[in-house]
Short mmCIF file of C-alpha atoms in Angstrom, two decimals:
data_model
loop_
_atom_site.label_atom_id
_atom_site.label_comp_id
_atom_site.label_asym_id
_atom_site.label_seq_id
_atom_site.Cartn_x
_atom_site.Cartn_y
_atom_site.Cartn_z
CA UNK H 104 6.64 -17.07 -13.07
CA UNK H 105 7.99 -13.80 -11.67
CA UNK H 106 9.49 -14.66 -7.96
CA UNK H 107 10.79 -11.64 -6.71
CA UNK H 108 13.32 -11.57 -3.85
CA UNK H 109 13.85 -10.54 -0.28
CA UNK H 110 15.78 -7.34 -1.30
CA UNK H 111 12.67 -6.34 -4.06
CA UNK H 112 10.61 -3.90 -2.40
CA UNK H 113 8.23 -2.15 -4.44
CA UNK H 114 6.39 -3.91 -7.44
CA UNK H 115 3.78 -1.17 -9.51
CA UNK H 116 1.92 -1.57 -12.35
CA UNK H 117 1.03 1.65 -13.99
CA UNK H 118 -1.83 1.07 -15.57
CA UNK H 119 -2.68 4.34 -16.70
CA UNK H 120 -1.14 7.61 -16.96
CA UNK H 121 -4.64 9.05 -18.08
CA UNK H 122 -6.15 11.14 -15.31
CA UNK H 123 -9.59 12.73 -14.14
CA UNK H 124 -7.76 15.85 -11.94
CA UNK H 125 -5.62 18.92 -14.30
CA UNK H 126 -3.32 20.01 -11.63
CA UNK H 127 -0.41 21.93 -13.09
CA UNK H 128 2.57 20.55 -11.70
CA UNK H 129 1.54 17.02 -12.29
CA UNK H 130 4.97 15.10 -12.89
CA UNK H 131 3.00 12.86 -15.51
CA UNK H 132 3.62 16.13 -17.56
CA UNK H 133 7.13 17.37 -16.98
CA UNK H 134 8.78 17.86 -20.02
CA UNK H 135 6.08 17.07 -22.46
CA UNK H 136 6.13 13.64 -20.61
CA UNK H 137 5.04 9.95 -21.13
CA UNK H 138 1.56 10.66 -21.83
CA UNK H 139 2.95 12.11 -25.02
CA UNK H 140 5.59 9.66 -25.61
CA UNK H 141 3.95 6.71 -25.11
CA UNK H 142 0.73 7.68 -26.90
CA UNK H 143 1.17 5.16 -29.52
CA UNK H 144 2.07 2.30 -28.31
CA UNK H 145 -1.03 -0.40 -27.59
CA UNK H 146 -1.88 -0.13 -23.68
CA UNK H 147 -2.17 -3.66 -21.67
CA UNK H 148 -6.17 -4.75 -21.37
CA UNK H 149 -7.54 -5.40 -17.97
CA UNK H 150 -7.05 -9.00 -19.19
CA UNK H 151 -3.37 -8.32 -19.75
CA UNK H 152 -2.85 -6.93 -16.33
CA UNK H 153 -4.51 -9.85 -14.83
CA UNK H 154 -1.99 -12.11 -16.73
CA UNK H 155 1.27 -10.06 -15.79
CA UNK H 156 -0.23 -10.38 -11.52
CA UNK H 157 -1.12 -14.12 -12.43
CA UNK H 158 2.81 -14.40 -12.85
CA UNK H 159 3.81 -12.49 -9.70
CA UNK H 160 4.81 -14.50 -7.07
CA UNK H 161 4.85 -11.96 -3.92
CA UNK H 162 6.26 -12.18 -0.08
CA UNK H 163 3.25 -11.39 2.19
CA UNK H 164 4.92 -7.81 2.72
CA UNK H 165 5.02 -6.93 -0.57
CA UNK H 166 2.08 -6.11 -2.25
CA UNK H 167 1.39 -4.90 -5.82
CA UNK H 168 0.63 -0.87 -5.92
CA UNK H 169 -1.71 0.43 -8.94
CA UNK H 170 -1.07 3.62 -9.57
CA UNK H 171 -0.76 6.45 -12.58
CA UNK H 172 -1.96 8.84 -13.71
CA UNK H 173 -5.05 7.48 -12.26
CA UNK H 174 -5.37 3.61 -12.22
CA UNK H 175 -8.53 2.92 -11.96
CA UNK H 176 -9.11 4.55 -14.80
CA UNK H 177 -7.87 1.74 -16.72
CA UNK H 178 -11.67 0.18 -18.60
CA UNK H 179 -12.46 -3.19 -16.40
CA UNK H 180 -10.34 -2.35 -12.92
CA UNK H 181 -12.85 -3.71 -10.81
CA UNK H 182 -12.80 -7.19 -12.93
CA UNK H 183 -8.79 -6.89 -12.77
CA UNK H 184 -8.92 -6.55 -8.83
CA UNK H 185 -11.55 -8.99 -8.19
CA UNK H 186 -10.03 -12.19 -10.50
CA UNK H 187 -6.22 -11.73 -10.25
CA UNK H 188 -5.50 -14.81 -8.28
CA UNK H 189 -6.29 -14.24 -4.24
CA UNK H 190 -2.88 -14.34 -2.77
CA UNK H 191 -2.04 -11.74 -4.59
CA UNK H 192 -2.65 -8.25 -2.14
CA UNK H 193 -2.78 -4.80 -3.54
CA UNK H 194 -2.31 -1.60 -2.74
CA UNK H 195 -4.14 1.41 -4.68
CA UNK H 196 -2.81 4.85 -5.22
CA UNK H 197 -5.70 7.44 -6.44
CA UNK H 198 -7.35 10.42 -6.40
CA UNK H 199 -10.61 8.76 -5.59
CA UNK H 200 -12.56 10.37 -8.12
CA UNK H 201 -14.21 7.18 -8.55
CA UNK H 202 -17.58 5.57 -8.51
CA UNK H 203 -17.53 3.87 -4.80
CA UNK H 204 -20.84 2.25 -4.54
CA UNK H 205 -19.57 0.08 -7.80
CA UNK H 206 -16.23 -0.07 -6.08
CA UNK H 207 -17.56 -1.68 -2.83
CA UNK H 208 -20.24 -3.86 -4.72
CA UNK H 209 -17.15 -5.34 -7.24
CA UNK H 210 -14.25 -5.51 -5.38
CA UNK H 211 -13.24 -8.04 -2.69
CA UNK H 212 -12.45 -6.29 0.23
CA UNK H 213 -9.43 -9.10 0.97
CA UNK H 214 -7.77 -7.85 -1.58
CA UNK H 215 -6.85 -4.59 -0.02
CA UNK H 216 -6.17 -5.97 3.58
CA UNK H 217 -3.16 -6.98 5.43
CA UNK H 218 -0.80 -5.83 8.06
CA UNK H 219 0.66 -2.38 7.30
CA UNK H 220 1.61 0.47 9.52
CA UNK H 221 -0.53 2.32 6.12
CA UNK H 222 -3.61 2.09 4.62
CA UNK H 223 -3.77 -0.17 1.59
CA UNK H 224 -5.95 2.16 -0.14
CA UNK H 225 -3.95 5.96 -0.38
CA UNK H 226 -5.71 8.93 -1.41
CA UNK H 227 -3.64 12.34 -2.64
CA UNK H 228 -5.44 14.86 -2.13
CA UNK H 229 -4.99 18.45 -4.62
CA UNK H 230 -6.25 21.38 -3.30
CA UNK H 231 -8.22 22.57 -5.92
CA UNK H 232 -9.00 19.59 -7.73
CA UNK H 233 -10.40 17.17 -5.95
CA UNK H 234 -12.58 18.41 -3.25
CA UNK H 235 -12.22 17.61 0.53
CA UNK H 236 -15.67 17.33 1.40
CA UNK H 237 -16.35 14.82 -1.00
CA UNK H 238 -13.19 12.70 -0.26
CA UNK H 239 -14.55 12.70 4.03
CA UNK H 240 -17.34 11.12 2.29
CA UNK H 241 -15.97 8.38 0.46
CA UNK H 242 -13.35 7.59 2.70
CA UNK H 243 -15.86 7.10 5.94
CA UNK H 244 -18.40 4.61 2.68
CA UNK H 245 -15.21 2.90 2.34
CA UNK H 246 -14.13 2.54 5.41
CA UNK H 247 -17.57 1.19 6.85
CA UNK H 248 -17.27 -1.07 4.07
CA UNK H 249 -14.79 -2.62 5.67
CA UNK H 250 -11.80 -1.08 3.05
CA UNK H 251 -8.64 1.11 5.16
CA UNK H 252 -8.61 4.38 3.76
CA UNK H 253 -6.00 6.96 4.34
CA UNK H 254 -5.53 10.45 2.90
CA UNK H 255 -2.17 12.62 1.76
CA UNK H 256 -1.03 15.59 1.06
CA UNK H 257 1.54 17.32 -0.11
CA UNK H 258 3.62 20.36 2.66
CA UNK H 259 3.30 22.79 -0.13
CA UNK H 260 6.46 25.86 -0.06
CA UNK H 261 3.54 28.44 -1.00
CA UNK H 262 2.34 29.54 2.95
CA UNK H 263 -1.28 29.83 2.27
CA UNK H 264 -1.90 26.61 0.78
CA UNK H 265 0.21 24.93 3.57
CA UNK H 266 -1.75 26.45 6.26
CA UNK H 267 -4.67 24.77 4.20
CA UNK H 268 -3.10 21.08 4.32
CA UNK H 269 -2.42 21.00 7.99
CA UNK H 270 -6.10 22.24 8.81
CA UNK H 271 -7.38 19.87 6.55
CA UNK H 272 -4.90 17.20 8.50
CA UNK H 273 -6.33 18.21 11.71
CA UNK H 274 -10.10 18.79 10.59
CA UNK H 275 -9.60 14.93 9.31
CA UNK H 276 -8.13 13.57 12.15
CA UNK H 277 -10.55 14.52 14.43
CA UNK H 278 -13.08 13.06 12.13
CA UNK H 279 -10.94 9.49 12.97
CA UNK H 280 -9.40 9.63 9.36
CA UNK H 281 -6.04 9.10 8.65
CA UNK H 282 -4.15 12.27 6.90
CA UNK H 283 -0.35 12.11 6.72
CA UNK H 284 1.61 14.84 5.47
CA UNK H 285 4.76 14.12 2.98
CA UNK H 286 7.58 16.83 2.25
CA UNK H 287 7.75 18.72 -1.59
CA UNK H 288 10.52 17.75 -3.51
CA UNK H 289 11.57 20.43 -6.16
CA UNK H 290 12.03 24.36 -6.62
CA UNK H 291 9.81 26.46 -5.66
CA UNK H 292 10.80 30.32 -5.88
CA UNK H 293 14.30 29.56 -6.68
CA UNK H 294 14.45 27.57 -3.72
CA UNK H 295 15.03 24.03 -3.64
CA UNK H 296 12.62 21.56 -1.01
CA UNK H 297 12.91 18.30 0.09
CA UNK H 298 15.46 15.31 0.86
CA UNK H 299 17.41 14.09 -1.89
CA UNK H 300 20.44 11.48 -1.64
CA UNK H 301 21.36 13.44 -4.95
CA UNK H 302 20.72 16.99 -4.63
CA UNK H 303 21.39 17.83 -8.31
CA UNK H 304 19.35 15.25 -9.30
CA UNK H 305 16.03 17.09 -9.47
CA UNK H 306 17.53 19.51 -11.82
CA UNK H 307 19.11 17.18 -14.07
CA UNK H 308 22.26 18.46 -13.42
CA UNK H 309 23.77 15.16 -12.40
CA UNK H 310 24.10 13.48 -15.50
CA UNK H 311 25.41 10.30 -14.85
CA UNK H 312 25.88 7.43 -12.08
CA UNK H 313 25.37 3.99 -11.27
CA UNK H 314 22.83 2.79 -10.45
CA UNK H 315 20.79 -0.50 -9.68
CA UNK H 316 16.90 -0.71 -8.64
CA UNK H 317 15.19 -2.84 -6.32
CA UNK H 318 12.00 -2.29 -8.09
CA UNK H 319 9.45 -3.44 -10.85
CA UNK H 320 7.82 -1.26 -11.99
CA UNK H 321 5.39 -1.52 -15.25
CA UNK H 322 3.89 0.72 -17.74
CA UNK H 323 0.70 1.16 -19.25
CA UNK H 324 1.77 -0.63 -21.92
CA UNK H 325 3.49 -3.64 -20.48
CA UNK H 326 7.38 -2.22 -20.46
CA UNK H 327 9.30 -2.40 -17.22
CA UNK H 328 11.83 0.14 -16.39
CA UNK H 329 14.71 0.91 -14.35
CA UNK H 330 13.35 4.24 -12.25
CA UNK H 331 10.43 6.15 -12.58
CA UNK H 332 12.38 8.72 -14.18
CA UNK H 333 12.41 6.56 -16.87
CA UNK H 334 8.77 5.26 -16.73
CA UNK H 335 7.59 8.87 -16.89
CA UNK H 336 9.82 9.96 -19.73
CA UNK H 337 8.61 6.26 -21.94
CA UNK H 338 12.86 5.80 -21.82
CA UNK H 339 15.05 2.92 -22.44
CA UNK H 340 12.78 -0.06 -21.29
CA UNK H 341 14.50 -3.27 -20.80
CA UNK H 342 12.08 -5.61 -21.25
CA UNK H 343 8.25 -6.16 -21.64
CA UNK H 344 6.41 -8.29 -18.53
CA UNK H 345 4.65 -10.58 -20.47
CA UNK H 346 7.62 -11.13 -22.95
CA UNK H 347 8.44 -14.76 -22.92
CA UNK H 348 12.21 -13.90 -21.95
CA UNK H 349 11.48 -11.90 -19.19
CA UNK H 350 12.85 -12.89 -15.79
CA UNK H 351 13.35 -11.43 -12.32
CA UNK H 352 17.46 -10.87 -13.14
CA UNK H 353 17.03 -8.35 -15.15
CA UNK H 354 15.31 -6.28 -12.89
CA UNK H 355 18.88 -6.78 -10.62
CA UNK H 356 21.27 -5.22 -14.08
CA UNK H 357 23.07 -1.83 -13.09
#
């Protein structure tokens, strides 16, 4: 079993980097990324997943966060939310572009409920991609279904498409839908945006320090890493999560 401690905050399985949206600056694709690099390695079933949460043991503040690419994506996601064991709570990351109806029918709504100042279920929201009108839709299904919905965007450097997010803020929270806002990190313009405890970092111009996560975080494939950074790039995993070795102290290693 997997008992992570009081100073572990964030536990996310990845379970695919696959995704329904082509937006251009997707980070899933920076430098020829892990959807390249991890191509051909043998991606976890829905029945592995459920067997890496089965050996989670989780604080009641600390839920598990699907995400990607797109996670629900992965074949069988509504069978791996609905049987991981129930004290298990998770958190979902997507673009929504997803069939609800099935959704709502398959999945426990439990699951995705606790006490959060955030929904459980977080939708990003890419101008251009997905469409607004249709996510208004599904998130008022959802929520009278009982799931808590909330919808993000990104404070995009280009003016126009700015002006776009905060309307569509505004538009959705006088609709009683929750739309929060969250800063761009990275150049735009040769102009660097965003909060950074390592300014050069974003550039890769900081090339080495030391570090230590309070994280696990899983791949597609099973491999846990020490940062996203590496998780996107597919490098230097430490370990796998269902390797028979595996245990919480490694996740502590500088």
């Amino acid at each position: 079993m997997i008992k992570l401690s009081n100073h572990h905050n964030y536990v996310a399985f990845f379970l695919s980097l696959a995704c329904n949206l082509n937006c251009s600056y997707c980070i899933n694709l920076h430098n020829s990324g892990s959807r390249y690099k991890q191509s051909k390695r043998k991606e976890f079933t829905y029945k592995n997943w459920i067997e890496a949460a089965n050996k989670l043991i989780l604080r009641e503040d600390l839920p598990l966060s699907l995400q990607g690419g797109e996670p629900t994506l992965l074949k069988g996601f509504n069978t791996f939310a609905r049987e991981v064991k129930p004290e298990i709570k998770m958190d979902l990351l997507t673009n929504m572009m997803f069939d609800i109806d099935k959704f709502i029918k398959e999945v426990p709504v439990e699951r995705f409920t606790r006490d959060a100042p955030y929904a459980s279920i977080r939708v990003s929201y890419h101008p251009g991609q997905n469409d607004i009108d249709d996510l208004i839709y599904k998130t008022q299904k959802m929520e009278d279904a009982g799931f808590r919905v909330g919808l993000f965007g990104i404070e995009l450097p280009d003016p126009k498409l700015n002006k776009h997010i905060f309307e569509t803020r505004d538009r959705c929270l006088n609709l009683g839908i929750d739309f929060r806002t969250k800063e761009f990190l990275g150049e735009f313009e040769g102009k660097m945006y965003g909060t950074f405890k390592y300014e050069d970092v974003i550039c890769s111009s900081l090339k080495q320090c030391e570090c230590k996560t309070t994280e696990l975080i899983v791949d597609p494939n099973g491999y846990t890493y020490k940062c996203h950074s590496d998780l996107y790039a597919g490098r230097d995993p430490y370990s796998n999560i269902l390797d028979e070795g595996f245990n919480v102290d490694m996740i502590d290693k500088y």
